[in-house]
Amino acid sequence: IFWLKLQEMMKELCEKHWLGEVVAYIYVMAFQKRGLLHAYNLLIYSTKSKIQSIEKYDLCVSAEIPDHKLNPLAYETITTIMMHGPYGILNTSLPCMKDGK
């Protein structure tokens, strides 16, 4: 299923130009510490599709922590699983840490 979803995402990005015209790409798949498959993608966009100013980044990229009163499950998930750091001996209780590593 992961492979099919990755292929579909790359098709949408590269052929349908969801985020702009892609002129080159590469991706690498790897297993994370807990055995989950993960894909790292590098997309190279045409000059006309690249974001040209810092202000335009805010229109494309955002991150928001859900309100803990309106959506407690989403808040709990985001703050315990998706937010990381610091690593190592400074914080050995992170979900991605295994046996203090």
XYZ file of C-alpha atoms in Angstrom:
101
model
C 0.000 0.000 0.000
C 2.843 2.413 0.854
C 4.424 1.916 -2.576
C 1.103 2.547 -4.358
C 0.471 5.717 -2.362
C 4.002 6.963 -3.059
C 3.572 6.331 -6.786
C 0.235 8.165 -6.813
C 1.689 11.125 -4.904
C 4.630 11.387 -7.314
C 2.229 11.207 -10.271
C 0.143 14.055 -8.848
C 3.228 16.171 -8.145
C 5.236 15.444 -11.300
C 2.609 14.925 -13.999
C -0.323 16.984 -12.759
C 1.905 19.759 -11.347
C 0.016 20.192 -8.078
C 2.775 22.401 -6.663
C 4.290 23.571 -9.953
C 6.260 22.154 -12.859
C 8.757 19.506 -11.696
C 11.829 19.211 -13.930
C 13.634 16.527 -11.890
C 13.085 14.403 -8.809
C 14.610 11.686 -6.702
C 13.329 9.750 -3.720
C 14.843 7.284 -1.297
C 12.929 4.854 0.876
C 14.249 3.817 4.272
C 13.058 2.106 7.421
C 12.872 4.225 10.560
C 13.987 3.019 13.994
C 10.650 1.377 14.712
C 10.505 -0.395 11.349
C 8.137 1.953 9.516
C 8.844 2.654 5.858
C 9.603 6.315 5.127
C 10.244 8.180 1.873
C 12.524 11.178 1.431
C 11.636 13.184 -1.680
C 13.587 15.884 -3.481
C 11.664 17.766 -6.161
C 13.358 20.312 -8.421
C 10.953 22.830 -9.885
C 11.218 24.918 -13.029
C 12.305 28.520 -12.503
C 8.785 29.824 -13.148
C 7.333 27.470 -10.501
C 9.785 28.266 -7.699
C 8.690 30.487 -4.831
C 10.492 33.782 -5.366
C 9.939 35.577 -2.038
C 9.768 34.794 1.658
C 6.224 36.189 1.863
C 4.952 33.617 -0.646
C 6.219 30.738 1.519
C 3.532 31.553 4.077
C 0.903 30.967 1.386
C 2.267 27.464 0.685
C 3.730 26.212 3.958
C 2.117 26.273 7.376
C 2.030 24.285 10.578
C -0.617 24.521 13.248
C -1.181 22.752 16.538
C -4.884 21.888 16.911
C -6.859 23.487 19.752
C -6.790 21.068 22.693
C -10.395 21.942 23.645
C -11.889 21.614 20.153
C -9.970 18.529 19.068
C -8.231 16.824 22.006
C -7.301 13.661 20.077
C -5.577 15.619 17.288
C -3.827 17.821 19.858
C -2.568 14.797 21.790
C -1.380 13.069 18.608
C 0.475 16.117 17.274
C 2.147 17.094 20.542
C 3.241 13.581 21.531
C 4.119 11.969 18.195
C 4.857 14.638 15.598
C 6.863 17.180 17.626
C 10.453 16.102 18.291
C 13.555 17.248 20.071
C 15.830 17.451 21.837
C 17.196 13.964 21.218
C 19.510 11.619 23.042
C 20.337 11.896 26.720
C 18.441 15.208 26.935
C 15.130 13.453 26.239
C 15.110 9.658 26.193
C 11.300 9.376 26.464
C 10.485 10.453 22.895
C 8.390 7.953 20.878
C 11.204 7.620 18.319
C 13.798 6.709 20.963
C 14.443 3.048 21.686
C 16.567 1.967 24.662
C 17.804 5.544 25.099
C 19.065 5.761 21.506
